[in-house]
GROMACS .gro file of C-alpha atoms in nm:
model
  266
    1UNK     CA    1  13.002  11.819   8.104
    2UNK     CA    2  12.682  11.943   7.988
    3UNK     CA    3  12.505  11.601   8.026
    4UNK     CA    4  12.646  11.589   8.358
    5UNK     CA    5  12.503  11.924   8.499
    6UNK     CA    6  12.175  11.898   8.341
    7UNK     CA    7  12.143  11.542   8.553
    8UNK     CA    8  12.244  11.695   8.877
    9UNK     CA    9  11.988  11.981   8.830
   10UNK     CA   10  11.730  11.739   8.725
   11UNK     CA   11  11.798  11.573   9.063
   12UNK     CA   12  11.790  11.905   9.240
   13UNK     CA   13  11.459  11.957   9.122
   14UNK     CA   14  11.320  11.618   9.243
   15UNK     CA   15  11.469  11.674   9.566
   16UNK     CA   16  11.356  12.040   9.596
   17UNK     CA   17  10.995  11.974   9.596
   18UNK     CA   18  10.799  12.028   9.917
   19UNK     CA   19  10.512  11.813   9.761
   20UNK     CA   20  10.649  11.504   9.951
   21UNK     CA   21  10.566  11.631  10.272
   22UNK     CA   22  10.257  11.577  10.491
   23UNK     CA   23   9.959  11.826  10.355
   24UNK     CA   24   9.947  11.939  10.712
   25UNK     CA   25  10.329  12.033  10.695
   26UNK     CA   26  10.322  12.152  10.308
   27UNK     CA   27  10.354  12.533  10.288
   28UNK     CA   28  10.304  12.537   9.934
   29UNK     CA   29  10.526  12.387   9.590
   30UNK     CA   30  10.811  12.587   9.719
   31UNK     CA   31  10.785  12.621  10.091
   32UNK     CA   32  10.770  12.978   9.995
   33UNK     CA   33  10.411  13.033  10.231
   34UNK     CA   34  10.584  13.155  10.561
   35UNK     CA   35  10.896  13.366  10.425
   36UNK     CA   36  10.616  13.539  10.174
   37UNK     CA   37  10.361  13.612  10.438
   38UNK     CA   38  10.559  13.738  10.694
   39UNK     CA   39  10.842  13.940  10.445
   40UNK     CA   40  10.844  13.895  10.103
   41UNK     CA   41  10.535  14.073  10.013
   42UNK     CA   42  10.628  14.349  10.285
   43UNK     CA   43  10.824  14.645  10.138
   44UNK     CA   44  10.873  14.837  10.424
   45UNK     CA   45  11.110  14.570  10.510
   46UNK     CA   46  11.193  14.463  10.183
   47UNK     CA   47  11.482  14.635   9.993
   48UNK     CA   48  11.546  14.376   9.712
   49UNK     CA   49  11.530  14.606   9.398
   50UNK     CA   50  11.831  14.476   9.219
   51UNK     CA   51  11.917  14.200   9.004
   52UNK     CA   52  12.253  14.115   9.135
   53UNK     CA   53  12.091  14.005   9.501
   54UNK     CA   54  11.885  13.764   9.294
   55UNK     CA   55  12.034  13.401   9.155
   56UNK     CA   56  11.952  13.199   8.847
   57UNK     CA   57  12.058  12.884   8.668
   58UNK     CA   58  12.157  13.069   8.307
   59UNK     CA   59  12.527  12.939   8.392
   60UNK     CA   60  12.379  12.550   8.350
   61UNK     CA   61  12.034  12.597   8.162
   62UNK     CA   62  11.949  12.622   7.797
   63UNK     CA   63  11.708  12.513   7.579
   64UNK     CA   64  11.693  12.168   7.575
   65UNK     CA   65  11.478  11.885   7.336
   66UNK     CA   66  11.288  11.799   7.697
   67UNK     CA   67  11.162  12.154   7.711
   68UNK     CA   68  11.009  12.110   7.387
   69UNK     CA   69  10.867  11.789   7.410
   70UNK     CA   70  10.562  11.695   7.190
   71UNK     CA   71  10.284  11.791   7.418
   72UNK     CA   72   9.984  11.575   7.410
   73UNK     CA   73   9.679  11.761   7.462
   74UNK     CA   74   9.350  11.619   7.611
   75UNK     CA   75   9.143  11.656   7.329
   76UNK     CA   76   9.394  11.407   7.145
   77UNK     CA   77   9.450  11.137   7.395
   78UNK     CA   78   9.149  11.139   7.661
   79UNK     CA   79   8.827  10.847   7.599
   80UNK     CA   80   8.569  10.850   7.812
   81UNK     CA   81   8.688  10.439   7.805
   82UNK     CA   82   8.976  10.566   7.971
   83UNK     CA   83   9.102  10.411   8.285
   84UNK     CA   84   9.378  10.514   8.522
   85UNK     CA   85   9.498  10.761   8.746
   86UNK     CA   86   9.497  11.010   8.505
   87UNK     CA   87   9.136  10.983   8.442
   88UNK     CA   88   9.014  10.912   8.757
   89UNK     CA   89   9.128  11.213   8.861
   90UNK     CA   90   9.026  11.378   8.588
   91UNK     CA   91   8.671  11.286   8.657
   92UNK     CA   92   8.711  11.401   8.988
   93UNK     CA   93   8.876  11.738   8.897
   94UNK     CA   94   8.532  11.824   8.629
   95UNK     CA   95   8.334  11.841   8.881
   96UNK     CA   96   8.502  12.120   9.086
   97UNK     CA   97   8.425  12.484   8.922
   98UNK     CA   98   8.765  12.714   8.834
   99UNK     CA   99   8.590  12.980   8.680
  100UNK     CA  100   8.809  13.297   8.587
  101UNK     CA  101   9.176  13.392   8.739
  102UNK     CA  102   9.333  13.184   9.035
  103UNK     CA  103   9.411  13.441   9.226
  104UNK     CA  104   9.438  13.316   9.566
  105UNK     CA  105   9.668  13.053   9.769
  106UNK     CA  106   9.624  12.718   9.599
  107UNK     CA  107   9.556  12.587   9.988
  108UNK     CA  108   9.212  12.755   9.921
  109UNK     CA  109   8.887  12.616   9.793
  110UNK     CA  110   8.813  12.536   9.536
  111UNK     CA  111   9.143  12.498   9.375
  112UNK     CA  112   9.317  12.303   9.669
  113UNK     CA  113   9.091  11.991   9.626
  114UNK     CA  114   9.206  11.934   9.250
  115UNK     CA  115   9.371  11.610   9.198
  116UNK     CA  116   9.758  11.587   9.053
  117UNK     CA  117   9.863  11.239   9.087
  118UNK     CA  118   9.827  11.133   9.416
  119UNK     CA  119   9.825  11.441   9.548
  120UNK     CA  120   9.576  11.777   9.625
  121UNK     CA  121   9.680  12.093   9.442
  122UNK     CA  122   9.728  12.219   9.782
  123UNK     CA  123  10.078  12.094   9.787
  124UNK     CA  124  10.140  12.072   9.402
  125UNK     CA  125   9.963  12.274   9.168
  126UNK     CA  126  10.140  12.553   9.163
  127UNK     CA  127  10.260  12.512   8.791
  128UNK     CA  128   9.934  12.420   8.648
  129UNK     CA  129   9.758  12.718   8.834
  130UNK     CA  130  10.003  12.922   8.653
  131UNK     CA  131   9.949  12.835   8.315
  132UNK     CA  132   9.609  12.845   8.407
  133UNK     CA  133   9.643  13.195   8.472
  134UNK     CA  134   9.840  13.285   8.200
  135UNK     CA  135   9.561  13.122   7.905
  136UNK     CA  136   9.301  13.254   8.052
  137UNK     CA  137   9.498  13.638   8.054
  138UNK     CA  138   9.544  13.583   7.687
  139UNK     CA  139   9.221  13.465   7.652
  140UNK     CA  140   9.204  13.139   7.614
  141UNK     CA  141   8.915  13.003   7.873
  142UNK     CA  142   9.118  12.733   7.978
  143UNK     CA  143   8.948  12.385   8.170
  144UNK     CA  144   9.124  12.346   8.434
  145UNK     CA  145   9.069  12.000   8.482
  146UNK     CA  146   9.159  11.887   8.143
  147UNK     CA  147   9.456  12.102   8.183
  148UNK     CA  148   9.565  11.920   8.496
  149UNK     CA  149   9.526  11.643   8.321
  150UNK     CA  150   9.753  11.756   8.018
  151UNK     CA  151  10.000  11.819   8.319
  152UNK     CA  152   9.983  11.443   8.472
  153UNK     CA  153  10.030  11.306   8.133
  154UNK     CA  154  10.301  11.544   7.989
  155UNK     CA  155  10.512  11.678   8.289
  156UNK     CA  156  10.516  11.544   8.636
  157UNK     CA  157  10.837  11.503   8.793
  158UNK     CA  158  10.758  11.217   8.993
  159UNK     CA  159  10.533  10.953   8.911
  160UNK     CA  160  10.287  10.967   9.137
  161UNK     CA  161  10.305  11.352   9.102
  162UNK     CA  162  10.463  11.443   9.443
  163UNK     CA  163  10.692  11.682   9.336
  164UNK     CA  164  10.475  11.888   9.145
  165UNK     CA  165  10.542  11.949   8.722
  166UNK     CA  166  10.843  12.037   8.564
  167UNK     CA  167  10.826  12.432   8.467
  168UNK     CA  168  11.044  12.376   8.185
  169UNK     CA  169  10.759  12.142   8.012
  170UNK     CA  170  10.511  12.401   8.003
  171UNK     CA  171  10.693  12.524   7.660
  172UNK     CA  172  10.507  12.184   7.544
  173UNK     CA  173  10.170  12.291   7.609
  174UNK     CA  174  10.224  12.643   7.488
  175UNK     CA  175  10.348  12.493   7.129
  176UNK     CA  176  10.084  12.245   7.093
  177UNK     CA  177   9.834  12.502   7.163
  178UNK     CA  178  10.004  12.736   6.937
  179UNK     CA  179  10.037  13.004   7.201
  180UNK     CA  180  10.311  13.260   7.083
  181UNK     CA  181  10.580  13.288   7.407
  182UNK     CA  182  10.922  13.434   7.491
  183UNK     CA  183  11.138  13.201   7.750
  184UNK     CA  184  11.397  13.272   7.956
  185UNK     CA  185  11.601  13.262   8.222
  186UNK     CA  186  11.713  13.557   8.418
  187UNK     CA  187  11.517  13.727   8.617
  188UNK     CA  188  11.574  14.044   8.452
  189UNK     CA  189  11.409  13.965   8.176
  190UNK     CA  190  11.103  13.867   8.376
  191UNK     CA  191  11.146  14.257   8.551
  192UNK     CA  192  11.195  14.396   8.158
  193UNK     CA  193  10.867  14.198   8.070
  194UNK     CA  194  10.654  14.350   8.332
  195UNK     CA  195  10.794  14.663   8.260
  196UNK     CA  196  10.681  14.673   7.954
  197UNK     CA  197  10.326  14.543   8.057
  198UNK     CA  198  10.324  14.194   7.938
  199UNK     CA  199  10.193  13.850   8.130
  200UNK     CA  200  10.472  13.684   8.296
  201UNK     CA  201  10.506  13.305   8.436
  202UNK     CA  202  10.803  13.300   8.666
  203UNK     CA  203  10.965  12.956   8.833
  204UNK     CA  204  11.194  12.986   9.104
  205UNK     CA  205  11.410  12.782   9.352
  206UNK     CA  206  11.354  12.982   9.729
  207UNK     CA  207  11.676  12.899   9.820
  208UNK     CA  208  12.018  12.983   9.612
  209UNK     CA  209  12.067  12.613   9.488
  210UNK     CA  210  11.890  12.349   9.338
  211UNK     CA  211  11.788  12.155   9.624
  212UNK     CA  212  11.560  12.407   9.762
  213UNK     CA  213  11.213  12.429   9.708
  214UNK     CA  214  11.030  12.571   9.399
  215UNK     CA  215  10.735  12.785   9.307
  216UNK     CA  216  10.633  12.898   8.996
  217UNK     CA  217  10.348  13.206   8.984
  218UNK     CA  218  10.151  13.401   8.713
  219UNK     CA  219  10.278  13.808   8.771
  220UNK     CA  220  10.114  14.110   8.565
  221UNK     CA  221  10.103  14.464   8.635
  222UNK     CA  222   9.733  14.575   8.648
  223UNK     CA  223   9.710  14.990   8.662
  224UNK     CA  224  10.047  15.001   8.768
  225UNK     CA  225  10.108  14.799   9.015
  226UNK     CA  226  10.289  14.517   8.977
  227UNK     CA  227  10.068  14.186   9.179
  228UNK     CA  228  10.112  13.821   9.224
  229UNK     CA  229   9.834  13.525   9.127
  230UNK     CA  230   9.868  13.220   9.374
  231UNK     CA  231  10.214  13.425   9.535
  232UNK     CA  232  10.216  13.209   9.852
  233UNK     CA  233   9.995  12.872   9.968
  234UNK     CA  234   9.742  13.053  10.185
  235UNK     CA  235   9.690  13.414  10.004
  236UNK     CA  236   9.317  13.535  10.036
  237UNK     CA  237   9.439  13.730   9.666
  238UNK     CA  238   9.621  13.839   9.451
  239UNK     CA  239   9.951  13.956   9.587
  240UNK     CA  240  10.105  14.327   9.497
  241UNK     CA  241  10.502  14.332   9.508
  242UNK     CA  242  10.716  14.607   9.390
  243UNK     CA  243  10.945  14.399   9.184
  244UNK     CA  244  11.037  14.027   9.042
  245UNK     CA  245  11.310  14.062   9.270
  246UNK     CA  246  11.092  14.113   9.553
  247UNK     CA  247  10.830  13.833   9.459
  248UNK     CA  248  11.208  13.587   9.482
  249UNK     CA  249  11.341  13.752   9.754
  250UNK     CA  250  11.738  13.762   9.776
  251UNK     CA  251  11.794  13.441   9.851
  252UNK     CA  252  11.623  13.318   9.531
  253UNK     CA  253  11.759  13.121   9.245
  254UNK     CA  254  11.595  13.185   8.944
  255UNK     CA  255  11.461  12.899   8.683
  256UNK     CA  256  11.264  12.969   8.359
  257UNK     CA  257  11.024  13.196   8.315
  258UNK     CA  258  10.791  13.279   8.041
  259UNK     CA  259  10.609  13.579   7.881
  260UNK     CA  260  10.432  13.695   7.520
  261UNK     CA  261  10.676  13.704   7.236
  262UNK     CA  262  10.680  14.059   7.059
  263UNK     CA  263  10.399  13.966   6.777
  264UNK     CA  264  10.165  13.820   7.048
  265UNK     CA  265   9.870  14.014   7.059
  266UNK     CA  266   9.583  13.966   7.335
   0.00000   0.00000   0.00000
């Protein structure tokens, strides 16, 4: 029974993608842009503070050996002999600048002209900007190029990287970079997380089944106030919300999320 959920969810998340649309029709990993610029970032007409409005998979995800996949990093598998997609793009990607936090819409430059597969960042980046975010919070100076191409070689859903990178997989690159994390999978725990002042990454369907699209976002609360990296496709900055529950909006089902495990120290 088991097998037979995680296959349909699997599914779900291929399907769910909005990377296989048109860059002119893309509004971002999840087609989250227009519901989170005209509402979801709007508390006046927002009142999504509790956790019961909000869904998430917990009934049909666990841990699972594909979430903790043996990660290959760059440093391990990349030759400047190397040929391919992969390093093509790679190539392409070094010589676009991400310096600091990705704050802003992933439709903006410089980050929207990345290459994932055959595709701009623009429509499917979201997952890699996250991580992104989240190493360089902790510290880490990531490269965003080589870490895009960690994500092409590791955890693309589709081949030719149309539907974006599998959230679960990023488990994989936290372990072979021996970054301490905490997963889950409720949304609660992302809200207890924040609460208590720690990084969160947080991957969600926009819809309340697993067909609908998905975006996955870097959240921390800085002085207080709870804000947003890369909330929605076309965001001039970071985004403030009141609550995870407000970032998902009720009609959000929730799918892994990740944050510091209670030794981490920054």
């Amino acid at each position: 029974m088991m097998k037979i959920l995680a296959v349909i969810l699997f599914l779900g998340i291929m399907l769910s993608s909005c990377g296989n649309k048109a860059d002119s029709e893309r509004l971002n990993d999840s087609a989250f842009t227009t519901t989170a610029e005209s509402s979801a970032v709007d508390s006046d007409s927002m009142e999504v503070d509790e956790s019961s409005q909000v869904g998430d998979e917990s009934g049909i995800q666990g841990d699972s050996s594909e979430d903790d996949m043996k990660w290959r990093l760059f440093e391990d598998t990349y030759k400047e002999t190397d040929s391919g997609r992969a390093a093509e793009n790679y190539a392409h990607n070094k010589d676009i600048k991400i310096e600091g936090f990705v704050k802003y819409g992933q439709e903006n430059p410089p980050v929207c002209d990345l290459m994932l597969g055959e595709n701009r960042f623009a429509g499917v980046g979201c997952e890699v900007i996250a991580a992104y975010n989240y190493l360089t919070y902790e510290g880490f100076e990531p490269d965003m190029a080589k870490l895009a191409y960690d994500f092409e070689k590791n955890a693309l859903i589709a081949a030719d990287g149309s539907l974006g990178s599998n959230p679960r997989k990023i488990s994989g690159l936290f372990k072979a970079m021996g970054v301490g994390y905490k997963r889950f999978y409720k949304a609660d725990e992302a809200q207890a997380a924040v609460e208590e002042g720690k990084p969160v990454i947080v991957s969600f369907h926009i819809g309340l089944n697993i067909f609908s699209g998905i975006h996955t976002v870097f959240a921390v609360k800085e002085e207080g106030r709870l804000y947003v990296y890369n909330c929605y496709n076309s965001a001039a900055d970071k985004t403030e919300v009141e609550s995870i529950y407000q970032l998902m909006n009720k009609n959000s089902l929730f799918i892994v999320g990740y944050t510091e495990d209670d030794g981490q120290m920054r």
